[in-house]
Amino acid sequence: MTRADELLGGTGIRGATRRGRESPLPTRPVRPGAPTPLGARFRTGPDGVAGTNFALWAGGAEAVELCLFDEQGRETRCPLTELTHEIWHGFVPGVEPGQRYGYRVDGRWDPWTGARWNPAKLLLDPYARAVDGDYGIYGRAAEVYGHMRDWPEQHVADTVRDDRDSAPFVPKGIVVHDDGPDEWAEDRRPKTPWADSVIYELHVKGFTKRHPGIPEELRGTYAGLGHPAAVDHLVRLGVTAVELLPVHQFAHEDHLLKRDLRNYWGYNSIGYFAPHAGYAAGATTGAQVGEFKDMVRSLHDAGIEVILDVVYNHTAEAGELGPTLSLRGIDNRGYYRLQGDPRRYADYTGCGNTLHVVQPHVLRLITDSLRYWVTEMGVDGFRFDLAAALARSFHDVDMLSPFLAVIAQDPVLRRVKLIAEPWDVGSGGYQVGSFPPLWTEWNDRYRGAVRDFWRGALPDVRDLGYRLSGSSDLYAWGGRRPYASVNFITAHDGFTLRDLVSYERKHNEANGEGNRDGTDDNRAWNCGVEGESDDERIQALRRRQLRNLLTTLLLSTGVPMLVAGDELGRTQGGNNNAYCQDNETSWVDWALLEQPGWKALFELTSRLIRLRHEHPVLRRRSFFSGRAHSADGLRDLAWFTAHGAEMTERDWYAPAATLGMYLSGRDIPGRDARGAPVTDDSFLVVLHAGDRPVSFTLPGPPWATAYELVLDTNSEDQAGAPGTLHEAGTVVTVPARCVLLYRVAD
């Protein structure tokens, strides 16, 4: 017998079980019920009595108890004795919406083989539609761990079972009304084509928490995001979709709670069907479901789609030393990828575990969740965090993996917007450009090239040319289109746009990790001073760089993605990993709109988005060919040096700070909704990243006979010299670090 066995009365014995566990708690009779659908579904029984059917997949378990809790937290247990294809199920008469519940699952305790059943731990139903409570309130309790968290010999702590009851310390699932598909939402979906999309990444709480136009009691909530004041900003800006940082129920990591911090971003999911309770304005006993739907309706009414950032690659249960909250206690070996040593988890995510998506029941959990959010909650698409982890078959990333195959043939999911973060932290995990045609991808090569160009770090302009024109080198295969590239310069992870031009080094001390967290590869330029500066010249240069970056993004072919607050100069004080900063560091500061310089930045961003919506040449559905389409030799895309000459092969390899890009609107592939050819104005974009002005010769025929200046980022007021005409061949002076946009005035 081991030391653990002696101290815990045998609970550490390899292979021990909990058969015949006695409970003094009251029980309720349970009818057989049905094994489908999974989860808790309120309905009328065969005898006309209303109640709820409960169904839980728990492969390998020896017993399952449904646990019901009243308002005082008193527990009633309902043994589920019916077992169909590894699904434990039962119908409980009298259980109505609003009922709080969880499960206790019994089986072998044998961590050496990956078996970690522990009926002392109350488990959240993976299919729970709503959750009452917040793991941040209870997460510090050692009782939520299936093993002895504080065992003195930490290298074996995960093998020593903790038999203390976790029910008082964990949130509970909530039975909700099953309204079925929201047909109103389906009829009113904006259904914006990919090529016409402009995505705006935002955090429900961070976007609304400080907004002065939103009633105080609604700030930080779904209701706040659906409020007219919030929607009005999105409409004035002109974005077509919001991409919400995770809104699935999530938990807070123990190491954050110990430092009095909380997980702000939410990439620590534990409930894939439940809107995060912390973002509900009203009571969390199921009301958050209706509140979320109302938010979606408000956004749809304004023509704005809702995309969810979803985290199906791992859960909040972390590695073998993590808490037992749900899947680990239901069937650890069935839900998670384990190593050759089954005590350990395969970790392709950097978060301690990886869901075993190859398993049919895990794949079912994910696809059931996705369909639920589309058909019943009204969302329009998903951005998949660390999508390469989901595309792994057994070890390697496989673009014919079960996950991608199921998505491709699903009649609901294949018609919504699907965005991959095309990498994970495992070997071979970087897969930019590799996802199949149904998918779009976050294009971090775009981010790197644009950042490097404007900080003067590109060795030549070859990569920039590809990124500006839709990244055909990555996506022109298998029927993919330019909108397969989601172009971005900033995201939630990393510097804000303002910080990108104000800091070169991360300043993450507030995270409590000794400034070791977050990337050191920022590709940033602080304009000569680290951090905020009172020097008006530095401030002006930084605002000009912001204009350059936003203009580049919104004139590039592909789907642009903005981050909430970048359009008005939001700063995080140089923190490039603010995942645990649920405070004013991360919340949008709406007072910036009252400052002339930042208000002008918002107006420029809105103007650029409007320009994009008005001109199909800026949102092409097909890649440029670079070939002449008429006898005069005019091509749909051409590149020019500062001398007004077309670039040669040699020019692409030479160091350069200036690039001219000509976009022809004469022969745009495709037809409009009426079947007519698509034509548009033609434009010349001049990008100059040098620190001195440069002379640029405007190209002559066949490209143009005259040009009209549309935008000049050197001007704080954005207008530059609107309407100014220049004859072709004119030598214009391009100010240092500037973008000029000309419309061909033939």
XYZ file of C-alpha atoms in Angstrom:
746
model
C 0.000 0.000 0.000
C 1.330 3.463 -0.922
C 1.588 6.417 1.396
C -1.423 7.931 -0.378
C -3.422 4.744 0.271
C -2.592 4.798 3.956
C -3.510 8.447 4.477
C -6.713 8.389 2.450
C -8.076 5.074 3.569
C -7.398 3.337 0.297
C -8.762 5.927 -2.124
C -5.438 6.053 -3.896
C -5.417 2.333 -4.721
C -4.832 1.730 -8.406
C -8.108 0.820 -10.040
C -10.299 1.596 -7.018
C -13.986 2.238 -7.677
C -16.912 3.729 -5.818
C -19.471 0.956 -6.228
C -22.303 0.988 -3.742
C -21.714 4.579 -2.643
C -24.316 5.374 0.007
C -26.061 8.756 0.030
C -28.356 10.156 2.732
C -29.727 12.705 0.271
C -33.313 12.449 -1.010
C -33.959 10.866 -4.398
C -36.708 11.207 -6.980
C -38.269 8.599 -9.229
C -37.065 8.676 -12.813
C -38.860 7.339 -15.857
C -36.881 5.752 -18.702
C -37.000 8.780 -20.992
C -35.049 8.901 -24.262
C -31.351 8.906 -25.201
C -31.843 11.759 -27.660
C -31.456 14.630 -27.833
C -28.534 14.976 -25.461
C -28.788 17.494 -22.662
C -31.801 18.626 -20.650
C -35.010 19.134 -22.651
C -38.249 20.283 -21.098
C -41.237 18.520 -22.665
C -44.457 16.696 -21.947
C -44.210 13.017 -21.040
C -46.277 10.209 -22.596
C -48.922 10.559 -19.873
C -49.282 14.302 -20.403
C -47.206 15.241 -17.362
C -44.626 17.979 -17.996
C -41.036 17.340 -17.042
C -37.493 17.260 -18.378
C -35.636 14.544 -20.240
C -31.963 14.257 -19.313
C -29.414 12.449 -21.500
C -25.660 12.266 -20.953
C -23.025 10.425 -22.968
C -20.613 8.875 -20.460
C -18.706 6.054 -22.102
C -17.137 3.636 -19.644
C -18.966 4.997 -16.604
C -20.440 2.562 -14.071
C -23.226 4.804 -12.731
C -24.671 8.266 -13.298
C -26.710 10.374 -10.910
C -28.644 13.448 -11.944
C -28.465 16.031 -9.152
C -31.187 18.668 -8.757
C -30.693 21.760 -6.575
C -33.295 24.027 -5.036
C -32.865 27.745 -4.344
C -31.200 27.013 -1.001
C -28.677 24.696 -2.656
C -30.214 21.505 -1.261
C -29.524 18.516 -3.462
C -31.852 15.772 -4.664
C -30.398 12.830 -6.560
C -31.989 10.936 -9.404
C -30.133 7.771 -10.465
C -30.188 7.330 -14.232
C -30.459 3.598 -14.828
C -31.303 3.542 -18.518
C -28.276 3.084 -20.786
C -28.484 3.228 -24.590
C -25.318 3.274 -26.687
C -23.303 4.684 -23.771
C -25.927 7.396 -23.177
C -27.444 7.500 -19.690
C -30.943 8.934 -19.750
C -34.163 9.470 -17.825
C -37.295 11.618 -17.700
C -38.051 13.419 -14.423
C -41.667 14.616 -14.071
C -42.173 18.065 -12.618
C -38.744 19.460 -13.521
C -39.348 22.781 -15.265
C -37.234 25.522 -16.857
C -35.134 27.325 -14.272
C -34.178 24.082 -12.503
C -30.491 23.958 -11.478
C -28.758 20.625 -12.027
C -25.518 18.722 -12.508
C -24.230 15.162 -12.690
C -22.170 12.795 -10.576
C -20.515 10.047 -12.594
C -19.048 6.928 -10.982
C -16.370 4.595 -12.291
C -12.767 3.535 -11.890
C -10.142 5.802 -10.379
C -7.071 4.730 -12.280
C -5.091 7.742 -13.521
C -2.340 5.457 -14.773
C -4.736 4.307 -17.503
C -6.451 7.689 -17.888
C -9.547 6.783 -15.819
C -10.458 9.695 -13.526
C -14.053 9.115 -12.402
C -14.883 10.664 -9.053
C -18.564 10.878 -7.986
C -17.700 13.376 -5.253
C -17.382 15.990 -7.972
C -20.472 17.668 -9.395
C -20.106 17.953 -13.166
C -21.546 20.476 -15.589
C -23.645 18.967 -18.363
C -21.690 19.504 -21.622
C -25.034 20.274 -23.282
C -26.283 22.725 -20.636
C -28.024 25.646 -22.384
C -27.384 28.039 -19.496
C -25.220 28.139 -16.377
C -26.035 29.707 -13.024
C -22.995 31.125 -11.335
C -19.403 32.015 -12.156
C -16.361 29.788 -11.739
C -14.442 32.866 -10.683
C -16.438 32.974 -7.465
C -15.792 29.383 -6.512
C -12.672 28.470 -8.431
C -10.252 28.911 -5.558
C -11.767 25.990 -3.642
C -9.612 22.865 -3.604
C -12.818 20.825 -3.624
C -13.302 21.432 -7.376
C -10.264 19.253 -8.107
C -10.751 15.522 -8.607
C -7.335 14.881 -7.093
C -5.662 16.241 -3.957
C -4.537 19.578 -5.344
C -2.412 20.416 -2.304
C -0.794 16.991 -1.956
C 2.785 17.542 -0.722
C 4.296 15.325 -3.404
C 3.096 17.258 -6.438
C 4.585 14.852 -8.979
C 1.985 12.266 -7.922
C -0.775 14.589 -6.706
C -2.981 13.837 -9.696
C -3.090 10.137 -8.721
C -4.536 10.788 -5.248
C -8.314 11.082 -5.323
C -10.053 13.886 -3.410
C -13.386 12.663 -1.999
C -14.654 16.041 -0.820
C -17.934 17.195 -2.330
C -17.539 19.959 -4.911
C -21.254 20.799 -5.301
C -21.238 23.885 -3.036
C -18.347 25.367 -5.001
C -19.320 25.031 -8.660
C -22.000 26.613 -10.876
C -24.908 24.504 -12.048
C -26.578 23.907 -15.373
C -30.026 25.417 -15.944
C -32.988 23.796 -17.674
C -34.288 26.265 -20.275
C -37.232 26.410 -22.645
C -36.437 24.753 -25.956
C -37.778 27.347 -28.368
C -36.477 25.563 -31.446
C -35.047 27.309 -34.495
C -35.549 31.053 -34.536
C -37.223 31.444 -37.907
C -37.396 35.212 -37.450
C -33.624 35.349 -37.167
C -33.224 33.154 -40.256
C -35.461 35.384 -42.344
C -33.718 38.548 -41.200
C -30.098 37.473 -41.465
C -27.981 40.062 -43.322
C -26.214 37.307 -45.327
C -23.405 39.635 -46.373
C -21.260 38.077 -49.129
C -17.737 37.319 -48.027
C -16.175 39.765 -50.472
C -18.325 42.615 -49.107
C -17.554 41.894 -45.453
C -15.731 44.142 -43.008
C -15.197 42.379 -39.677
C -14.963 44.140 -36.313
C -13.491 42.072 -33.484
C -14.906 43.097 -30.117
C -15.373 41.963 -26.537
C -18.974 42.114 -25.256
C -17.941 43.597 -21.937
C -14.986 45.664 -23.100
C -16.920 47.358 -25.905
C -19.867 48.382 -23.753
C -18.529 48.803 -20.209
C -17.551 52.486 -20.521
C -19.972 53.590 -23.224
C -21.734 56.737 -21.934
C -24.781 56.209 -24.147
C -25.598 52.790 -22.704
C -27.563 52.719 -19.422
C -25.209 51.865 -16.601
C -27.069 48.685 -15.657
C -26.636 47.345 -19.200
C -22.949 48.117 -19.633
C -20.760 45.048 -20.036
C -23.650 42.844 -21.174
C -25.360 41.321 -24.188
C -28.182 43.804 -23.684
C -25.619 46.597 -23.747
C -24.219 45.455 -27.079
C -27.740 45.311 -28.487
C -28.517 48.818 -27.213
C -29.041 51.511 -29.903
C -26.022 53.488 -28.675
C -23.677 50.559 -29.295
C -25.292 49.586 -32.581
C -25.152 53.188 -33.800
C -21.360 53.282 -33.522
C -21.070 50.111 -35.581
C -23.418 51.498 -38.223
C -21.599 54.834 -38.429
C -18.316 53.015 -38.748
C -19.729 50.847 -41.530
C -18.660 47.361 -40.457
C -20.765 44.430 -41.657
C -20.013 41.883 -38.915
C -18.947 41.763 -35.304
C -16.652 38.942 -34.248
C -17.262 38.393 -30.544
C -14.466 37.166 -28.329
C -15.584 33.922 -26.633
C -19.104 33.998 -25.216
C -19.330 30.298 -24.336
C -19.400 29.779 -20.581
C -15.800 29.863 -19.408
C -13.871 29.470 -16.172
C -11.035 31.412 -14.605
C -7.659 29.758 -14.144
C -6.474 29.085 -10.622
C -3.188 30.927 -11.129
C -5.122 34.085 -12.039
C -7.511 33.837 -9.112
C -4.565 33.539 -6.740
C -3.341 36.911 -8.069
C -6.809 38.487 -7.809
C -7.074 38.521 -11.603
C -9.639 36.973 -13.924
C -9.686 35.550 -17.410
C -10.941 38.469 -19.496
C -10.708 37.163 -23.048
C -12.606 33.945 -22.269
C -10.451 31.397 -24.120
C -11.090 28.846 -21.370
C -14.434 27.315 -22.291
C -16.390 24.847 -20.198
C -19.929 25.122 -21.614
C -20.265 25.003 -25.398
C -24.029 25.662 -25.473
C -24.304 28.271 -22.724
C -23.910 32.046 -23.179
C -21.407 33.192 -20.572
C -23.438 34.099 -17.487
C -21.134 36.976 -16.560
C -22.339 38.990 -19.576
C -26.033 38.800 -18.638
C -27.745 41.962 -17.456
C -30.562 40.048 -15.777
C -30.710 36.944 -13.631
C -28.545 34.080 -14.823
C -31.161 31.362 -14.306
C -31.678 31.012 -18.028
C -32.531 34.620 -18.903
C -29.156 35.068 -20.612
C -30.344 32.897 -23.490
C -33.151 35.279 -24.418
C -30.906 38.279 -23.815
C -28.333 36.931 -26.257
C -31.017 36.337 -28.881
C -32.327 39.875 -28.467
C -28.812 41.200 -28.999
C -28.485 39.216 -32.230
C -31.847 40.523 -33.456
C -30.773 44.119 -32.792
C -27.562 43.663 -34.738
C -29.337 41.883 -37.591
C -31.856 44.715 -37.819
C -28.902 47.041 -38.396
C -27.514 44.771 -41.130
C -24.678 43.482 -38.949
C -23.782 39.796 -38.783
C -22.669 38.058 -35.584
C -19.612 35.786 -35.684
C -18.504 33.907 -32.574
C -14.889 33.226 -31.661
C -15.127 29.609 -30.455
C -12.670 27.472 -28.503
C -13.280 23.801 -29.259
C -9.609 22.821 -29.181
C -9.333 22.603 -25.381
C -11.362 23.166 -22.214
C -10.935 24.904 -18.873
C -9.998 21.618 -17.169
C -6.340 22.098 -18.207
C -3.793 19.289 -17.679
C -3.686 16.468 -15.160
C -3.332 18.995 -12.315
C -6.392 20.967 -13.418
C -9.891 21.029 -11.911
C -12.617 18.466 -12.570
C -15.522 20.500 -13.861
C -17.190 18.453 -16.607
C -15.633 16.289 -19.333
C -12.763 14.939 -17.237
C -15.200 13.479 -14.750
C -17.619 12.181 -17.409
C -15.063 10.216 -19.420
C -11.516 11.534 -19.392
C -10.250 8.958 -21.870
C -13.124 9.550 -24.259
C -13.008 13.331 -24.427
C -9.297 14.173 -24.307
C -6.224 13.223 -26.305
C -3.863 11.383 -23.956
C -0.179 10.667 -24.367
C 1.491 7.252 -24.409
C 1.494 7.691 -20.648
C -2.286 8.045 -20.164
C -1.792 10.108 -17.013
C -0.656 12.950 -19.275
C -2.537 14.962 -21.873
C -1.479 15.635 -25.427
C -1.230 19.407 -25.525
C -1.381 20.992 -28.984
C -2.949 24.148 -27.565
C -0.593 25.365 -24.865
C -3.490 25.188 -22.403
C -2.891 21.757 -20.886
C -5.276 19.570 -22.900
C -6.659 18.970 -26.380
C -10.123 17.674 -27.188
C -10.066 14.319 -28.991
C -12.017 15.468 -32.030
C -11.455 12.162 -33.866
C -13.836 10.519 -31.379
C -17.414 10.467 -32.776
C -19.048 11.669 -29.552
C -16.617 14.599 -29.275
C -17.209 15.509 -32.887
C -20.938 15.283 -32.194
C -20.616 17.613 -29.207
C -18.863 20.241 -31.333
C -21.166 20.048 -34.336
C -24.296 19.950 -32.167
C -23.029 23.086 -30.450
C -22.294 24.858 -33.731
C -25.705 24.019 -35.174
C -27.401 25.194 -31.979
C -25.773 28.620 -32.156
C -26.776 28.959 -35.809
C -30.323 27.610 -35.771
C -31.524 28.638 -32.316
C -29.327 31.573 -31.324
C -29.152 33.205 -34.754
C -25.395 33.614 -35.219
C -23.920 33.873 -38.707
C -20.521 32.250 -38.443
C -17.552 31.204 -36.353
C -13.879 31.953 -35.947
C -12.168 28.771 -34.718
C -9.391 29.332 -32.209
C -6.310 27.187 -32.978
C -8.191 25.466 -35.790
C -5.191 23.335 -36.729
C -5.705 21.397 -33.472
C -9.210 20.501 -34.641
C -7.861 19.348 -38.006
C -5.452 16.833 -36.481
C -6.378 13.213 -37.132
C -4.300 11.203 -34.706
C -1.162 13.323 -34.594
C -0.606 15.311 -37.788
C -2.759 18.107 -39.160
C -4.894 16.549 -41.899
C -7.065 18.606 -44.247
C -9.149 15.450 -44.773
C -9.686 15.052 -41.032
C -13.094 14.024 -39.638
C -13.766 17.521 -38.314
C -13.251 19.255 -41.655
C -15.120 16.509 -43.505
C -18.160 16.743 -41.231
C -18.284 20.533 -41.514
C -18.071 20.338 -45.319
C -21.121 18.093 -45.653
C -23.277 19.564 -42.890
C -26.292 21.335 -44.467
C -26.368 23.986 -41.718
C -22.699 24.643 -41.088
C -21.407 24.705 -44.630
C -23.541 27.794 -45.372
C -22.273 30.019 -42.545
C -19.041 31.972 -42.324
C -16.129 29.787 -41.201
C -12.833 31.409 -40.205
C -9.796 29.383 -39.184
C -6.990 30.530 -36.969
C -4.775 28.261 -39.069
C -2.203 27.179 -36.529
C -1.685 25.551 -33.143
C 1.388 25.116 -30.941
C 2.138 21.516 -31.941
C 4.606 20.186 -34.483
C 3.478 21.015 -38.018
C 0.719 23.228 -36.673
C 1.326 26.281 -38.863
C -1.136 25.858 -41.737
C -1.732 29.314 -43.237
C -3.063 28.841 -46.768
C -3.829 25.141 -46.307
C -7.470 25.004 -45.239
C -10.009 23.774 -47.821
C -12.092 26.116 -50.029
C -15.048 26.381 -47.643
C -12.855 28.226 -45.145
C -11.356 31.672 -44.764
C -8.251 32.173 -42.649
C -6.620 34.728 -40.416
C -3.660 35.728 -42.569
C -0.809 36.550 -40.216
C 1.555 36.876 -43.167
C -0.462 39.937 -44.128
C -0.032 41.301 -40.608
C 3.723 40.738 -40.669
C 4.315 42.228 -44.116
C 2.300 45.406 -43.507
C 3.827 46.005 -40.095
C 7.327 45.492 -41.474
C 6.750 47.800 -44.443
C 5.581 50.714 -42.331
C 8.393 50.306 -39.806
C 10.956 50.098 -42.587
C 11.960 46.485 -42.019
C 11.004 44.807 -45.329
C 14.074 43.757 -47.366
C 12.033 44.203 -50.566
C 8.384 44.545 -51.590
C 7.678 41.080 -53.013
C 5.735 39.908 -49.985
C 3.884 43.197 -49.654
C 2.675 42.971 -53.260
C 1.122 39.575 -52.618
C -0.544 40.717 -49.395
C -2.045 43.897 -50.861
C -3.555 42.018 -53.813
C -5.242 39.159 -51.960
C -2.378 36.721 -51.210
C -2.792 34.651 -54.376
C 0.398 32.781 -53.477
C -1.471 31.335 -50.488
C -5.056 31.029 -51.675
C -5.252 30.749 -55.479
C -5.832 27.000 -55.467
C -8.771 24.620 -55.256
C -11.344 27.261 -56.107
C -10.386 29.578 -53.240
C -10.934 33.296 -53.699
C -9.281 36.483 -52.397
C -11.764 36.606 -49.529
C -10.164 33.444 -48.161
C -7.702 35.914 -46.628
C -8.881 37.717 -43.515
C -6.456 40.625 -43.482
C -5.566 42.117 -40.124
C -2.832 44.226 -38.587
C -3.939 43.864 -34.976
C -6.109 41.408 -33.064
C -7.103 40.957 -29.441
C -3.787 39.166 -28.928
C -0.940 41.677 -29.162
C -0.573 45.438 -29.276
C -3.473 47.692 -30.117
C -2.923 49.770 -33.248
C -1.973 52.822 -31.189
C 0.420 50.795 -29.080
C 1.967 49.379 -32.256
C 3.279 52.861 -33.072
C 4.018 53.816 -29.436
C 5.894 50.804 -28.047
C 8.509 48.396 -29.328
C 8.660 46.258 -26.204
C 5.848 44.619 -24.279
C 4.911 46.048 -20.890
C 2.953 43.236 -19.254
C 3.996 43.713 -15.638
C 0.372 44.041 -14.498
C -0.240 40.427 -15.545
C 1.892 39.257 -12.641
C 4.143 36.976 -14.680
C 7.330 39.007 -14.560
C 6.753 40.356 -18.082
C 7.566 36.877 -19.416
C 4.145 36.340 -20.997
C 3.193 37.616 -24.429
C 5.250 37.602 -27.587
C 8.547 39.442 -28.014
C 8.031 39.532 -31.805
C 5.936 42.683 -32.021
C 7.245 44.106 -35.320
C 6.486 47.520 -33.892
C 8.086 50.955 -34.197
C 7.598 53.513 -31.434
C 8.424 56.531 -33.629
C 11.506 57.263 -31.557
C 10.141 57.272 -28.003
C 9.003 54.276 -25.943
C 5.506 54.853 -24.589
C 3.342 57.947 -24.418
C 4.995 61.236 -25.330
C 4.184 64.932 -24.898
C 6.197 65.789 -27.999
C 3.694 67.080 -30.548
C 5.891 65.938 -33.439
C 5.947 62.389 -32.095
C 2.194 62.477 -31.567
C 1.591 63.722 -35.112
C 3.870 61.074 -36.584
C 2.115 58.330 -34.648
C -1.315 59.452 -35.793
C -0.042 59.534 -39.376
C 1.263 55.999 -39.003
C -2.133 54.925 -37.730
C -3.739 56.473 -40.794
C -1.248 54.668 -43.004
C -1.931 51.318 -41.404
C -5.717 51.645 -41.530
C -5.649 52.910 -45.103
C -3.434 50.036 -46.195
C -5.735 47.522 -44.530
C -8.956 48.888 -45.992
C -7.605 49.270 -49.529
C -6.184 45.732 -49.650
C -7.922 42.892 -51.469
C -9.371 40.347 -49.060
C -11.574 40.678 -45.973
C -10.398 43.392 -43.561
C -10.675 42.875 -39.809
C -10.529 45.772 -37.374
C -10.232 45.549 -33.599
C -12.665 47.486 -31.434
C -11.183 50.803 -30.397
C -8.371 50.904 -32.951
C -10.428 53.380 -34.973
C -10.298 55.846 -32.076
C -6.814 55.300 -30.651
C -7.411 52.804 -27.838
C -4.283 51.982 -25.830
C -3.415 49.181 -23.401
C -0.301 50.947 -22.141
C 1.967 48.581 -24.055
C 0.427 45.392 -22.650
C 0.445 42.914 -25.550
C -1.217 40.067 -23.650
C -4.082 41.663 -21.735
C -5.994 38.374 -21.390
C -6.346 38.864 -17.634
C -6.987 42.612 -17.548
C -10.726 42.893 -16.943
C -10.454 46.606 -16.280
C -9.881 49.927 -18.012
C -6.695 48.573 -19.577
C -8.856 46.510 -21.931
C -12.178 48.364 -22.016
C -12.789 50.792 -24.877
C -12.346 54.397 -23.759
C -15.176 56.251 -25.488
C -13.919 59.607 -24.203
C -11.309 59.451 -26.978
C -14.031 60.380 -29.464
C -14.172 63.796 -27.811
C -10.547 64.503 -28.731
C -10.127 66.020 -32.222
C -7.199 63.845 -33.278
C -8.885 60.565 -32.399
C -12.255 61.693 -33.725
C -10.527 62.406 -37.044
C -9.109 58.874 -37.031
C -12.613 57.473 -36.598
C -13.874 59.625 -39.463
C -11.051 58.435 -41.712
C -11.780 54.805 -40.892
C -15.475 55.279 -41.605
C -14.674 57.044 -44.864
C -12.356 54.239 -45.981
C -14.985 51.590 -45.203
C -17.582 53.587 -47.107
C -15.187 53.877 -50.051
C -14.726 50.121 -49.947
C -18.481 49.511 -49.982
C -18.928 51.868 -52.930
C -16.218 50.396 -55.166
C -16.227 46.718 -56.178
C -12.649 47.013 -57.432
C -11.626 47.196 -53.759
C -13.506 43.990 -52.828
C -12.892 41.680 -55.745
C -14.370 38.194 -55.812
C -11.614 36.843 -58.083
C -7.864 37.153 -58.060
C -6.170 39.627 -60.352
C -4.755 38.043 -63.481
C -2.110 40.679 -64.235
C -2.834 40.180 -67.935
C -4.017 42.720 -70.512
C -7.742 42.469 -71.239
C -7.840 44.876 -74.161
C -5.777 45.979 -77.144
C -4.419 49.024 -75.325
C -2.517 46.738 -72.940
C -4.371 47.819 -69.810
C -4.170 45.119 -67.140
C -6.377 44.619 -64.111
C -3.386 45.058 -61.779
C -0.090 46.816 -62.322
C 2.798 47.868 -60.089
C 4.924 50.984 -60.447
C 8.175 52.376 -59.129
C 8.481 55.980 -58.011
C 9.625 56.840 -61.548
C 6.217 55.905 -62.938
C 7.598 52.857 -64.705
C 6.149 49.385 -64.368
C 8.127 47.248 -61.996
C 10.509 44.695 -63.431
C 11.576 41.436 -61.865
C 14.678 43.187 -60.606
C 12.614 45.913 -58.919
C 10.738 43.354 -56.842
C 13.995 42.132 -55.301
C 15.501 45.570 -54.699
C 15.134 47.441 -51.399
C 12.279 49.926 -51.732
C 10.217 52.183 -49.516
C 7.786 53.266 -52.243
C 5.259 51.216 -54.175
C 2.532 52.175 -56.626
C -0.438 49.832 -57.110
C -2.872 50.356 -59.997
C -6.314 48.731 -59.685
C -8.352 48.658 -62.876
C -12.129 48.802 -62.588
C -12.660 48.262 -66.302
C -12.794 44.472 -66.437
C -13.821 43.088 -63.053
C -14.664 39.371 -63.353
C -18.228 38.344 -62.649
C -21.628 39.961 -63.034
C -23.955 41.786 -60.707
C -27.281 40.451 -59.405
C -29.017 41.477 -62.643
C -26.458 39.734 -64.802
C -24.752 42.908 -65.996
C -20.950 43.244 -66.198
C -19.307 44.779 -63.137
C -17.347 47.953 -63.837
C -15.914 50.552 -61.540
C -13.503 53.445 -61.288
C -9.806 52.658 -61.455
C -7.444 53.702 -58.679
C -3.760 54.281 -58.099
C -2.490 53.704 -54.557
C 0.923 55.139 -53.673
C 2.467 53.806 -50.460
C 5.624 55.481 -49.210
C 7.240 54.304 -45.960
C 10.435 56.348 -46.262
C 11.360 59.015 -43.727
C 11.842 61.672 -46.429
C 9.511 62.947 -49.132
C 9.830 61.287 -52.524
C 8.970 62.337 -56.061
C 6.497 60.046 -57.792
C 5.627 60.181 -61.478
C 1.969 59.464 -62.189
C 1.803 56.775 -64.919
C 0.640 57.883 -68.377
C -1.521 56.109 -70.983
C -2.894 53.483 -71.174
C -3.263 53.719 -67.408
C -4.692 57.225 -67.303
C -4.618 60.697 -68.758
C -5.440 62.362 -65.455
C -5.751 61.534 -61.778
C -7.904 62.962 -59.008
C -6.508 62.936 -55.474
C -9.006 61.189 -53.197
C -7.075 60.718 -49.956
C -3.807 61.883 -48.425
C -2.836 60.384 -45.071
C -0.376 63.207 -44.460
C -3.363 65.396 -43.608
C -4.851 65.211 -40.133
C -8.243 66.151 -41.545
C -7.972 63.277 -44.078
C -9.080 65.351 -47.034
C -5.676 66.401 -48.315
C -6.594 68.196 -51.533
C -9.887 66.589 -52.582
C -10.803 67.085 -56.196
C -7.283 68.170 -57.180
C -6.533 66.941 -60.700
C -3.116 65.973 -61.987
C -2.291 65.159 -65.572
C -0.657 61.830 -66.238
C 3.103 62.178 -66.190
C 2.996 64.810 -63.480
C 5.666 64.433 -60.814
C 4.008 64.747 -57.421
C 5.707 64.985 -54.070
C 4.727 62.219 -51.683
C 5.323 63.305 -48.069
C 7.348 61.098 -45.776
C 5.449 58.060 -44.476
C 2.269 58.595 -46.401
C -0.415 56.956 -48.547
C -1.915 58.798 -51.522
C -5.023 57.458 -53.206
C -5.858 58.662 -56.707
C -8.922 57.974 -58.808
C -8.354 57.700 -62.542
C -10.186 60.731 -63.950
C -10.482 59.723 -67.623
